[in-house]
Short mmCIF file of C-alpha atoms in Angstrom, two decimals:
data_model
loop_
_atom_site.label_atom_id
_atom_site.label_comp_id
_atom_site.label_asym_id
_atom_site.label_seq_id
_atom_site.Cartn_x
_atom_site.Cartn_y
_atom_site.Cartn_z
CA MET A 216 -0.72 17.71 -27.30
CA ASN A 217 -1.90 21.53 -26.75
CA ALA A 218 -4.92 20.50 -27.24
CA PHE A 219 -4.63 18.07 -24.55
CA MET A 220 -3.49 20.21 -22.57
CA THR A 221 -5.96 22.89 -22.53
CA TRP A 222 -8.47 18.94 -21.67
CA PHE A 223 -6.33 18.88 -18.79
CA TYR A 224 -6.24 22.56 -17.43
CA GLN A 225 -9.68 22.77 -17.81
CA MET A 226 -10.35 19.19 -15.96
CA SER A 227 -8.25 20.30 -12.70
CA SER A 228 -11.13 23.18 -12.41
CA PRO A 229 -13.67 21.39 -10.27
CA PRO A 230 -16.30 22.38 -10.81
CA HIS A 231 -15.62 21.65 -13.97
CA PHE A 232 -14.81 17.99 -13.80
CA TYR A 233 -17.63 17.21 -11.56
CA ARG A 234 -19.94 18.41 -14.79
CA TRP A 235 -17.84 16.94 -17.21
CA ALA A 236 -17.41 13.57 -14.79
CA GLY A 237 -21.48 13.76 -14.26
CA ARG A 238 -21.85 13.07 -17.72
CA ALA A 239 -19.17 10.68 -18.78
CA ILE A 240 -20.39 8.19 -16.44
CA PRO A 241 -22.29 6.07 -18.41
CA TRP A 242 -21.08 5.90 -20.83
CA PHE A 243 -17.97 3.99 -19.11
CA MET A 244 -20.89 1.91 -16.73
CA TRP A 245 -23.43 1.25 -20.24
CA PRO A 246 -20.96 -0.28 -22.09
CA ALA A 247 -18.60 -2.27 -18.73
CA LEU A 248 -22.52 -3.71 -18.17
CA ILE A 249 -22.94 -5.25 -21.59
CA LEU A 250 -19.63 -6.84 -21.68
CA SER A 251 -19.45 -8.22 -19.00
CA ALA A 252 -22.30 -9.51 -19.18
CA VAL A 253 -21.18 -10.96 -22.45
CA ALA A 254 -17.91 -12.35 -21.11
CA ALA A 255 -19.63 -13.98 -18.33
CA TYR A 256 -22.18 -15.83 -21.18
CA LEU A 257 -18.71 -16.57 -23.49
CA GLY A 258 -17.41 -18.03 -19.59
CA LEU A 259 -20.03 -19.81 -18.38
CA VAL A 260 -21.54 -21.33 -20.43
CA ARG A 261 -19.37 -21.19 -24.15
CA SER A 262 -15.36 -21.70 -23.39
CA PRO A 263 -14.92 -25.55 -23.04
CA GLU A 264 -13.17 -26.40 -19.43
CA ASP A 265 -9.77 -27.03 -19.43
CA TYR A 266 -8.55 -30.32 -19.13
CA GLN A 267 -7.35 -30.90 -15.69
CA MET A 268 -8.85 -27.87 -14.23
CA GLY A 269 -11.97 -28.79 -15.22
CA HIS A 270 -14.66 -26.03 -14.58
CA THR A 271 -13.52 -24.28 -12.74
CA VAL A 272 -10.89 -22.40 -15.42
CA ARG A 273 -14.29 -20.62 -15.49
CA ILE A 274 -13.11 -18.83 -11.67
CA MET A 275 -10.14 -17.41 -13.94
CA TYR A 276 -12.86 -14.79 -16.00
CA VAL A 277 -13.34 -13.16 -12.99
CA HIS A 278 -9.97 -14.00 -10.84
CA VAL A 279 -7.17 -12.51 -13.40
CA PRO A 280 -9.32 -9.49 -14.40
CA SER A 281 -9.20 -8.31 -10.51
CA ALA A 282 -5.87 -9.05 -9.90
CA TRP A 283 -4.95 -7.42 -12.82
CA LEU A 284 -6.93 -4.70 -11.97
CA SER A 285 -5.65 -4.46 -8.71
CA MET A 286 -2.01 -3.99 -9.38
CA TRP A 287 -3.85 -1.00 -12.36
CA CYS A 288 -5.33 0.95 -9.89
CA TYR A 289 -1.46 0.72 -7.07
CA THR A 290 0.19 2.11 -10.01
CA SER A 291 -2.64 5.08 -11.34
CA MET A 292 -2.74 5.73 -6.62
CA ALA A 293 0.18 6.42 -7.24
CA VAL A 294 0.13 8.44 -10.92
CA ALA A 295 -2.76 10.62 -9.31
CA SER A 296 -0.49 11.50 -5.70
CA ALA A 297 1.93 12.34 -7.86
CA ILE A 298 0.73 14.84 -10.14
CA GLY A 299 -1.45 16.34 -6.52
CA TRP A 300 2.10 16.51 -4.99
CA ILE A 301 4.67 18.32 -7.93
CA TRP A 302 1.64 20.04 -8.82
CA ARG A 303 -0.14 21.09 -5.88
CA MET A 304 -3.39 19.57 -7.86
CA LYS A 305 -6.47 19.06 -5.46
CA LEU A 306 -8.20 17.60 -7.57
CA ALA A 307 -5.43 14.58 -8.43
CA HIS A 308 -5.31 14.03 -4.84
CA ALA A 309 -9.19 13.49 -4.55
CA VAL A 310 -8.63 10.84 -7.27
CA ALA A 311 -6.24 9.64 -5.78
CA ALA A 312 -8.72 8.87 -2.43
CA ALA A 313 -11.30 7.85 -4.64
CA ILE A 314 -9.14 4.88 -6.08
CA ALA A 315 -7.49 3.32 -3.00
CA PRO A 316 -11.02 2.38 -1.25
CA ALA A 317 -11.87 0.40 -5.30
CA GLY A 318 -8.54 -0.94 -4.93
CA ALA A 319 -8.96 -2.63 -1.67
CA ALA A 320 -11.93 -3.61 -2.85
CA LEU A 321 -10.55 -5.48 -6.60
CA THR A 322 -7.88 -7.04 -4.22
CA PHE A 323 -10.41 -8.41 -1.58
CA LEU A 324 -12.03 -9.77 -4.61
CA ALA A 325 -8.52 -11.27 -6.34
CA LEU A 326 -7.84 -12.48 -2.49
CA VAL A 327 -10.96 -14.43 -2.24
CA THR A 328 -11.91 -15.66 -5.88
CA GLY A 329 -8.04 -17.11 -5.45
CA ALA A 330 -8.94 -18.90 -2.17
CA ILE A 331 -12.18 -20.03 -3.29
CA TRP A 332 -10.37 -21.13 -6.97
CA GLY A 333 -7.42 -22.80 -4.19
CA LYS A 334 -9.81 -25.22 -2.74
CA PRO A 335 -10.32 -27.57 -5.39
CA THR A 336 -6.79 -27.51 -7.07
CA TRP A 337 -5.00 -27.55 -3.96
CA GLY A 338 -7.19 -29.11 -2.40
CA THR A 339 -6.61 -26.18 0.26
CA TYR A 340 -8.43 -22.57 0.30
CA TRP A 341 -4.80 -20.88 1.54
CA VAL A 342 -1.68 -22.02 0.32
CA TRP A 343 1.03 -19.42 0.40
CA ASP A 344 1.00 -19.08 -3.60
CA ALA A 345 3.25 -15.91 -5.04
CA ARG A 346 -0.20 -14.65 -6.36
CA LEU A 347 -2.12 -14.94 -3.25
CA THR A 348 0.85 -13.63 -0.93
CA SER A 349 1.44 -11.14 -3.30
CA GLU A 350 -2.49 -9.67 -3.61
CA LEU A 351 -2.28 -10.18 0.11
CA VAL A 352 0.85 -7.38 0.38
CA LEU A 353 -0.94 -5.29 -2.34
CA LEU A 354 -4.42 -5.52 0.80
CA PHE A 355 -2.48 -4.42 3.35
CA LEU A 356 -0.82 -1.35 1.75
CA PHE A 357 -4.46 0.27 -0.01
CA MET A 358 -5.28 -0.36 3.05
CA GLY A 359 -2.00 1.78 5.40
CA VAL A 360 -2.68 4.28 2.30
CA VAL A 361 -6.43 4.62 3.38
CA LEU A 362 -5.96 4.53 7.00
CA LEU A 363 -3.22 6.84 6.90
CA ARG A 364 -5.26 9.56 4.84
CA ASN A 365 -8.28 8.81 7.33
CA ALA A 366 -5.87 9.68 10.62
CA PHE A 367 -5.66 12.93 9.81
CA GLU A 368 -8.18 16.04 10.83
CA ASP A 369 -7.27 18.51 7.84
CA ARG A 370 -7.97 16.39 4.34
CA ALA A 371 -5.01 17.99 2.87
CA GLN A 372 -2.75 17.58 5.09
CA GLY A 373 -4.29 13.48 5.26
CA ASP A 374 -3.43 13.67 0.77
CA ARG A 375 0.09 14.84 1.11
CA ALA A 376 0.89 12.16 3.75
CA ALA A 377 -0.64 9.49 1.41
CA ALA A 378 0.55 10.82 -1.38
CA ILE A 379 4.55 10.33 -0.28
CA LEU A 380 3.30 7.00 1.39
CA ALA A 381 1.86 5.68 -2.13
CA ILE A 382 4.76 6.60 -3.94
CA VAL A 383 7.52 5.33 -1.14
CA GLY A 384 4.63 1.88 -1.92
CA VAL A 385 4.97 1.82 -6.00
CA VAL A 386 8.58 1.76 -5.49
CA ASN A 387 8.69 -1.23 -3.66
CA VAL A 388 5.56 -2.98 -5.02
CA PRO A 389 7.85 -4.70 -7.95
CA ILE A 390 10.02 -5.47 -5.61
CA ILE A 391 7.84 -7.20 -3.35
CA HIS A 392 6.04 -9.26 -5.60
CA TYR A 393 9.90 -10.23 -7.56
CA SER A 394 10.48 -11.20 -4.09
CA VAL A 395 7.23 -13.31 -3.84
CA ASN A 396 8.27 -14.72 -6.74
CA TRP A 397 11.18 -15.95 -5.95
CA TRP A 398 10.74 -17.65 -2.65
CA ASN A 399 7.90 -19.13 -3.82
CA THR A 400 9.94 -20.67 -6.41
CA LEU A 401 12.36 -21.94 -4.02
CA HIS A 402 9.77 -23.12 -1.69
CA GLN A 403 8.35 -24.85 -4.88
CA SER A 404 4.91 -25.08 -3.59
CA ALA A 405 1.61 -26.31 -5.11
CA SER A 406 1.62 -23.63 -7.77
CA VAL A 407 -1.03 -23.39 -10.06
CA SER A 408 0.06 -22.20 -13.52
CA VAL A 409 -3.20 -20.29 -15.03
CA ALA A 410 -3.75 -21.82 -18.89
CA GLY A 411 -1.43 -19.15 -20.74
CA LYS A 412 2.40 -19.48 -20.51
CA SER A 413 1.90 -22.19 -23.42
CA GLY A 414 -0.68 -20.39 -26.15
CA ILE A 415 -4.26 -20.27 -24.32
CA ASP A 416 -7.12 -20.78 -26.26
CA SER A 417 -9.68 -18.57 -28.39
CA SER A 418 -12.40 -19.65 -26.87
CA MET A 419 -10.59 -18.67 -23.65
CA LEU A 420 -9.03 -15.55 -24.32
CA MET A 421 -11.52 -13.92 -25.57
CA PRO A 422 -13.85 -14.22 -22.30
CA LEU A 423 -10.63 -13.18 -20.36
CA LEU A 424 -10.09 -9.86 -22.51
CA LEU A 425 -13.12 -9.09 -22.50
CA MET A 426 -13.83 -9.03 -18.67
CA VAL A 427 -10.94 -7.28 -18.64
CA LEU A 428 -12.33 -4.33 -20.54
CA GLY A 429 -15.39 -4.41 -18.70
CA PHE A 430 -13.66 -4.24 -15.43
CA THR A 431 -11.53 -1.15 -16.45
CA LEU A 432 -14.50 0.67 -17.59
CA TYR A 433 -16.32 -0.36 -14.71
CA LEU A 434 -13.86 1.00 -12.40
CA VAL A 435 -13.26 3.98 -14.28
CA ALA A 436 -17.28 4.93 -13.72
CA LEU A 437 -16.01 4.29 -10.53
CA ILE A 438 -13.59 5.81 -10.16
CA LEU A 439 -15.33 8.77 -11.62
CA MET A 440 -18.79 8.38 -9.43
CA ARG A 441 -15.47 7.75 -5.64
CA THR A 442 -14.06 11.20 -7.60
CA ARG A 443 -17.26 13.37 -7.66
CA ASN A 444 -17.87 12.20 -3.99
CA GLU A 445 -14.58 13.34 -2.81
CA VAL A 446 -15.03 16.57 -4.35
CA LEU A 447 -18.25 17.60 -3.39
CA LEU A 448 -16.29 16.70 -0.20
CA ARG A 449 -13.87 18.91 -0.09
CA GLU A 450 -15.03 21.91 -1.57
CA SER A 451 -18.53 21.82 0.42
CA ARG A 452 -17.62 25.67 1.00
CA LYS A 453 -17.23 26.58 -2.40
CA ARG A 454 -19.65 28.79 -3.88
CA TRP A 455 -20.07 26.80 -7.00
CA VAL A 456 -21.31 23.71 -4.55
CA GLN A 457 -24.07 26.22 -3.12
CA GLU A 458 -25.42 26.99 -6.50
CA LEU A 459 -25.48 23.82 -8.07
CA VAL A 460 -27.71 22.31 -4.42
CA GLN A 461 -29.83 25.65 -5.50
CA SER A 462 -30.61 25.10 -9.13
CA MET B 34 -29.44 -27.02 -16.54
CA ILE B 35 -28.95 -28.14 -13.48
CA GLU B 36 -26.32 -29.99 -14.90
CA TRP B 37 -24.64 -26.25 -16.63
CA LEU B 38 -24.99 -25.05 -12.88
CA ASN B 39 -23.77 -28.49 -11.13
CA MET B 40 -20.65 -28.34 -13.67
CA ASP B 41 -19.79 -31.98 -12.47
CA GLY B 42 -20.00 -30.60 -9.54
CA ASP B 43 -17.30 -27.93 -9.58
CA GLY B 44 -20.66 -25.58 -9.94
CA ILE B 45 -20.44 -25.29 -5.74
CA TYR B 46 -16.74 -22.82 -6.22
CA VAL B 47 -17.52 -21.12 -9.80
CA TRP B 48 -21.08 -19.47 -8.57
CA PRO B 49 -19.86 -18.28 -5.04
CA CYS B 50 -17.05 -16.60 -7.12
CA TYR B 51 -19.38 -14.53 -9.37
CA VAL B 52 -21.95 -14.26 -7.44
CA LEU B 53 -19.91 -13.03 -4.39
CA THR B 54 -17.94 -10.55 -7.74
CA LEU B 55 -21.28 -9.76 -8.97
CA ILE B 56 -21.73 -8.18 -4.75
CA VAL B 57 -18.74 -6.46 -4.91
CA LEU B 58 -19.18 -4.80 -7.95
CA ILE B 59 -22.95 -3.25 -6.91
CA ALA B 60 -21.87 -2.17 -3.13
CA ASN B 61 -19.43 -0.26 -4.77
CA VAL B 62 -21.03 1.54 -7.05
CA TRP B 63 -24.32 1.84 -4.35
CA VAL B 64 -22.46 2.68 -1.46
CA ALA B 65 -20.89 5.75 -3.63
CA LYS B 66 -24.46 6.62 -5.63
CA LEU B 67 -25.26 6.47 -1.13
CA GLN B 68 -22.65 8.53 -0.26
CA HIS B 69 -23.33 11.35 -3.07
CA ALA B 70 -27.24 12.05 -1.76
CA SER B 71 -25.65 12.53 1.23
CA LEU B 72 -23.42 15.28 0.03
CA LEU B 73 -25.59 16.65 -1.80
CA LYS B 74 -28.21 16.43 0.52
CA ARG B 75 -25.64 18.20 3.41
CA ALA B 76 -23.92 20.60 1.49
CA ALA B 77 -27.77 21.75 0.40
CA ALA B 78 -28.44 22.23 3.87
CA ARG B 79 -25.22 24.52 4.37
CA ALA B 80 -26.09 26.35 1.51
CA ARG B 81 -29.59 27.43 3.13
CA HIS B 82 -28.01 28.18 6.68
CA ASN B 83 -25.88 30.40 4.92
CA ASP B 84 -28.27 32.09 2.67
CA ALA B 85 -30.74 32.53 6.23
CA ARG B 86 -27.94 33.92 7.71
CA THR B 87 -27.37 36.91 5.63
CA GLU B 88 -31.08 37.54 5.69
CA VAL B 89 -30.47 37.85 9.07
CA LEU B 90 -27.90 40.10 8.52
CA GLU B 91 -28.88 42.07 6.01
CA GLU B 92 -31.86 43.21 8.61
CA ILE B 93 -29.73 43.91 11.33
CA SER B 94 -27.29 45.91 8.83
CA PRO B 95 -28.00 49.63 9.09
CA MET C 232 26.81 27.54 3.04
CA ASN C 233 29.43 25.65 1.21
CA GLU C 234 30.52 21.74 1.14
CA LEU C 235 32.84 22.32 3.93
CA SER C 236 30.01 23.60 6.50
CA TYR C 237 27.98 21.60 5.00
CA ARG C 238 30.62 18.34 6.53
CA ARG C 239 30.99 20.12 9.60
CA ALA C 240 27.33 20.72 10.34
CA PHE C 241 26.60 17.02 9.58
CA SER C 242 29.08 15.88 12.41
CA LEU C 243 27.92 18.13 14.56
CA GLN C 244 24.61 17.35 14.36
CA LEU C 245 25.78 13.56 14.41
CA ARG C 246 27.64 14.04 17.44
CA LYS C 247 24.45 16.24 18.95
CA GLU C 248 22.21 13.52 18.57
CA LEU C 249 25.06 10.66 19.93
CA THR C 250 25.22 12.63 23.12
CA GLN C 251 21.22 13.16 23.35
CA LEU C 252 21.12 9.12 22.94
CA GLY C 253 24.14 8.11 25.16
CA ARG C 254 22.93 9.81 27.42
CA ARG C 255 20.03 7.75 27.93
CA TYR C 256 21.13 3.83 28.16
CA GLY C 257 17.32 2.38 28.24
CA SER C 258 17.78 3.25 23.84
CA VAL C 259 20.46 1.52 23.64
CA LEU C 260 19.63 -1.32 26.03
CA THR C 261 15.72 -1.61 26.08
CA PRO C 262 15.83 -2.59 21.56
CA LEU C 263 18.22 -5.07 22.71
CA LEU C 264 16.31 -6.78 25.64
CA PHE C 265 13.26 -6.67 22.70
CA PHE C 266 14.72 -8.68 20.76
CA ALA C 267 15.54 -11.11 23.42
CA VAL C 268 12.21 -11.29 24.44
CA VAL C 269 11.02 -11.86 20.87
CA VAL C 270 14.26 -14.22 20.67
CA ALA C 271 12.87 -16.30 23.64
CA LEU C 272 8.90 -16.48 22.90
CA PHE C 273 10.46 -18.80 19.51
CA PRO C 274 10.87 -21.98 21.54
CA LEU C 275 8.84 -21.36 24.04
CA SER C 276 5.72 -21.40 21.74
CA THR C 277 6.86 -24.40 20.43
CA ASP C 278 8.58 -27.84 20.82
CA PRO C 279 12.13 -26.78 21.99
CA SER C 280 14.44 -30.22 20.51
CA PRO C 281 17.59 -28.21 19.49
CA GLN C 282 16.39 -29.93 15.54
CA ARG C 283 13.43 -27.92 15.33
CA LEU C 284 14.69 -25.57 16.59
CA ALA C 285 17.56 -24.94 14.30
CA THR C 286 14.71 -25.78 11.25
CA ILE C 287 12.97 -21.89 11.98
CA ALA C 288 16.11 -20.07 14.36
CA SER C 289 17.10 -17.79 11.03
CA SER C 290 13.39 -17.32 10.67
CA ALA C 291 13.72 -16.38 14.83
CA VAL C 292 16.18 -14.34 14.56
CA TRP C 293 15.04 -12.28 11.75
CA VAL C 294 11.67 -11.45 12.60
CA ALA C 295 12.27 -10.85 15.77
CA ALA C 296 14.89 -8.32 14.93
CA LEU C 297 12.45 -6.83 12.18
CA LEU C 298 10.15 -6.30 15.03
CA ALA C 299 12.91 -4.70 17.61
CA ALA C 300 14.12 -2.53 14.52
CA MET C 301 10.86 -1.81 13.72
CA LEU C 302 9.80 -0.54 16.53
CA ALA C 303 13.17 0.97 17.45
CA GLN C 304 12.24 3.79 15.08
CA GLN C 305 8.52 4.37 15.97
CA THR C 306 9.41 7.10 18.31
CA LEU C 307 12.53 8.92 16.43
CA PHE C 308 11.15 12.16 15.49
CA ARG C 309 8.54 12.32 18.43
CA GLY C 310 10.41 13.17 20.75
CA ASP C 311 12.06 16.31 18.68
CA PHE C 312 8.38 17.24 16.96
CA GLU C 313 6.56 17.69 20.57
CA ASP C 314 9.55 20.27 22.07
CA GLY C 315 9.29 21.48 18.61
CA SER C 316 13.32 21.58 16.89
CA LEU C 317 11.08 19.19 14.30
CA GLN C 318 10.51 22.86 13.10
CA LEU C 319 13.10 24.34 13.69
CA MET C 320 15.10 21.40 12.09
CA ALA C 321 12.89 21.94 9.04
CA LEU C 322 13.24 26.17 9.14
CA SER C 323 17.40 25.79 8.99
CA ALA C 324 19.58 26.18 6.53
CA LEU C 325 21.08 23.37 6.94
CA PRO C 326 19.17 20.72 3.87
CA LEU C 327 16.14 18.79 6.29
CA TRP C 328 17.06 15.27 3.86
CA LEU C 329 20.71 15.85 5.70
CA GLN C 330 19.96 16.27 8.52
CA VAL C 331 17.31 13.28 8.87
CA ILE C 332 20.55 11.56 7.69
CA ALA C 333 22.99 12.14 10.92
CA LYS C 334 19.40 11.46 12.60
CA GLN C 335 18.92 8.08 11.24
CA MET C 336 22.30 7.34 11.59
CA ALA C 337 22.90 8.22 15.22
CA HIS C 338 19.81 5.95 15.98
CA TRP C 339 21.11 3.22 13.91
CA LEU C 340 24.46 3.47 15.50
CA VAL C 341 22.62 3.41 19.09
CA SER C 342 20.06 0.23 18.50
CA GLY C 343 20.81 -1.20 15.34
CA LEU C 344 23.99 -1.92 15.19
CA PRO C 345 24.45 -3.98 18.69
CA LEU C 346 21.73 -5.98 17.30
CA VAL C 347 23.45 -6.80 14.54
CA LEU C 348 26.72 -7.70 16.78
CA LEU C 349 24.03 -9.71 19.66
CA SER C 350 22.54 -11.54 16.53
CA PRO C 351 25.28 -15.38 16.43
CA LEU C 352 23.68 -15.73 20.41
CA ALA C 353 20.41 -15.65 19.65
CA ALA C 354 20.75 -17.48 16.34
CA TYR C 355 23.67 -20.24 18.79
CA SER C 356 20.65 -20.40 21.60
CA LEU C 357 18.57 -21.34 18.58
CA ASN C 358 20.80 -24.16 17.54
CA MET C 359 21.84 -22.43 13.86
CA ALA C 360 24.57 -23.51 12.07
CA PRO C 361 27.49 -21.65 12.90
CA GLN C 362 28.29 -21.24 9.15
CA GLY C 363 25.48 -18.62 8.95
CA TYR C 364 26.50 -16.54 11.43
CA THR C 365 28.44 -14.23 9.37
CA THR C 366 25.71 -14.29 6.87
CA LEU C 367 23.26 -13.83 9.32
CA MET C 368 25.20 -10.93 10.63
CA VAL C 369 25.89 -9.25 6.96
CA SER C 370 22.60 -9.63 5.41
CA LEU C 371 21.43 -7.68 9.39
CA LEU C 372 23.58 -5.42 8.96
CA LEU C 373 22.68 -4.82 5.88
CA GLY C 374 18.86 -5.39 6.85
CA SER C 375 18.62 -3.30 9.40
CA LEU C 376 19.54 -0.67 7.66
CA SER C 377 17.16 0.13 5.02
CA LEU C 378 14.51 -1.59 7.85
CA SER C 379 15.90 1.62 9.95
CA SER C 380 15.02 4.06 6.44
CA LEU C 381 11.68 2.87 5.38
CA GLY C 382 11.03 2.81 9.62
CA ALA C 383 11.98 6.51 9.43
CA ILE C 384 9.42 7.42 6.57
CA GLY C 385 6.59 5.71 9.35
CA ALA C 386 7.93 7.54 11.71
CA ALA C 387 7.58 11.23 9.88
CA LEU C 388 4.49 10.35 8.57
CA THR C 389 2.62 9.05 11.41
CA VAL C 390 4.27 11.60 13.87
CA SER C 391 1.43 14.08 14.21
CA ILE C 392 -0.66 11.01 15.05
CA ARG C 393 -1.88 11.20 18.36
CA GLN C 394 -1.47 6.67 18.86
CA GLY C 395 -0.41 6.74 15.96
CA GLY C 396 2.15 3.55 17.24
CA LEU C 397 0.38 1.33 15.98
CA LEU C 398 -0.52 2.89 12.50
CA PHE C 399 3.11 3.33 12.03
CA ALA C 400 3.63 -0.55 12.23
CA VAL C 401 0.31 -1.05 9.89
CA LEU C 402 1.99 1.22 7.33
CA VAL C 403 5.87 -0.22 7.31
CA LEU C 404 6.22 -4.03 7.86
CA PRO C 405 4.47 -4.35 4.31
CA LEU C 406 6.88 -2.49 2.94
CA MET C 407 10.20 -4.80 4.84
CA VAL C 408 8.69 -7.80 2.92
CA PRO C 409 11.10 -8.33 0.11
CA VAL C 410 14.25 -7.02 2.76
CA LEU C 411 12.46 -10.02 5.24
CA ILE C 412 12.33 -12.62 2.14
CA LEU C 413 16.16 -12.08 1.22
CA GLY C 414 17.57 -11.81 4.51
CA THR C 415 16.16 -14.91 6.12
CA GLN C 416 16.66 -17.20 2.89
CA ALA C 417 19.78 -16.16 3.40
CA THR C 418 20.77 -16.90 6.84
CA GLU C 419 19.45 -19.94 5.73
CA LEU C 420 20.94 -20.60 2.67
CA ALA C 421 24.66 -20.30 4.56
CA SER C 422 23.34 -22.44 7.09
CA LYS C 423 22.53 -24.94 5.53
CA GLY C 424 26.37 -24.13 3.42
CA ASP C 425 24.91 -23.49 0.50
CA ASN C 426 27.25 -20.22 -1.48
CA ALA C 427 24.51 -17.24 -0.57
CA ALA C 428 26.06 -14.09 -2.12
CA GLY C 429 23.83 -13.71 -4.95
CA LEU C 430 21.04 -12.97 -1.98
CA LEU C 431 22.99 -10.78 0.32
CA ASN C 432 24.15 -8.64 -3.80
CA MET C 433 20.24 -8.41 -3.90
CA LEU C 434 20.54 -7.09 -0.07
CA VAL C 435 22.97 -4.34 -0.86
CA ALA C 436 21.08 -3.41 -3.96
CA ILE C 437 18.03 -2.92 -1.38
CA CYS C 438 19.87 -1.24 0.84
CA LEU C 439 21.48 1.23 -1.25
CA LEU C 440 18.17 1.86 -2.78
CA SER C 441 16.19 2.79 0.55
CA VAL C 442 19.53 4.62 2.13
CA THR C 443 19.63 7.15 -0.61
CA LEU C 444 15.92 7.46 -1.57
CA SER C 445 14.88 7.34 1.76
CA PRO C 446 16.11 10.81 3.72
CA PHE C 447 14.23 12.59 0.52
CA ALA C 448 10.32 10.97 1.52
CA THR C 449 11.61 11.14 5.51
CA ALA C 450 12.35 15.28 4.97
CA ALA C 451 9.25 15.58 3.06
CA ALA C 452 7.36 13.73 5.54
CA ILE C 453 8.01 15.62 7.89
CA ARG C 454 7.10 18.73 6.24
CA VAL C 455 3.78 17.30 5.64
CA SER C 456 3.69 16.69 9.69
CA LEU C 457 4.53 20.45 10.32
CA ASP C 458 2.28 21.75 8.35
#
């Protein structure tokens, strides 16, 4: 615990973080690349088609990881915002600012792949299905955080305002999720149950899990990259940045 | 090969998903890289500007 | 300050807000008029046969009420921010969240409660079954309270932003999804003659959660906007 606190404390120093992240990014990006490539190979070539959905089940290997990770992004953005708010830690705000657009991109991806998947399953691109509707609301929430942060001239003020919105939002996300699910079951629209309720076959589970892992590592690398940018943006007047660019 | 790409007609749904995912993931990294380069450039310009200012200040100060 | 003077200060603040709002009858009338206009748009944009209107009645009344309640909140802190009294509120010895509650309550009494009272009239015009009226009013009562709390957070976050009006709506509307879902479904169920008590219980839970937690978020947001 003590070692962790020391690490945490060191990480909160922007120059230290900047250098550490620069070294760490390849260690996340390359495994992400390899894992996703293997998962894509397994998913597209080696895994069987579903007896009901046929080959379209292969969309699951990109749709489900994006959907899961978009939720993860919102939660971690709120956690980073809370840390930044409570301990007045600039770096945590930078992390939150870095996550928001990445999360929005993943949510967008989950929405579009879900819609494309909908065409062969439901016969139309858009159905007000529980998962798609939750993702749509999540996209609005992400955009709100990004827009609010942008609306302030003063960066620190924007950070703090966005932090409040993210924290209020994360209290709401489970409520939204459950109410949308409930609303959906009430109206019994064409809902597709992704294989998973009644024991998914290992030939499908393997690529899915590998893809989730690959996406996670990719996301960590992306967030580190974007956080480095946010740090540079916030610290451009500091001496260490000037020394960094001169050397 | 063609048969595999076609996926019994489902290929027109599966492939766009994978291609779009690839595009979005690469674009995110690419944009971050571009932004990083431009931020470093801007910081370098600022550093040069600051150096020039200190030199002038040193010259004019007695 | 002891507890007694908190209570006294709270009621003073509430009275001050109410007299200020009461001086301009527009503050009561505008949300109501807005509500009526939006309700009137629904029959005009569809086939106005009584059967068809009955199917959309609960959603039309709810969406109109949601928009009216939200837009009424938008300028909750605007005047105080511009004339500097928000700064004074933040500096006063009375906790900011308590003043926020007083302000919010005064606003709700003036703009939210009339909506609730008027809603059966709107429901009647849309041919909703009369057995749904009570549930409509109860769900709107609970719903408008939580909407006004959520709206207060949004209003405090966007008060210092020029042209923050659209941003305010974009921030706040997605957060209102659960209230809208539960409220319309409860009304729908009740107008069909079913029991909507379970849904109303959930609305009570959401209402309590938002009313108790939001003043703290609003107070924090005000302090950010004043920085």
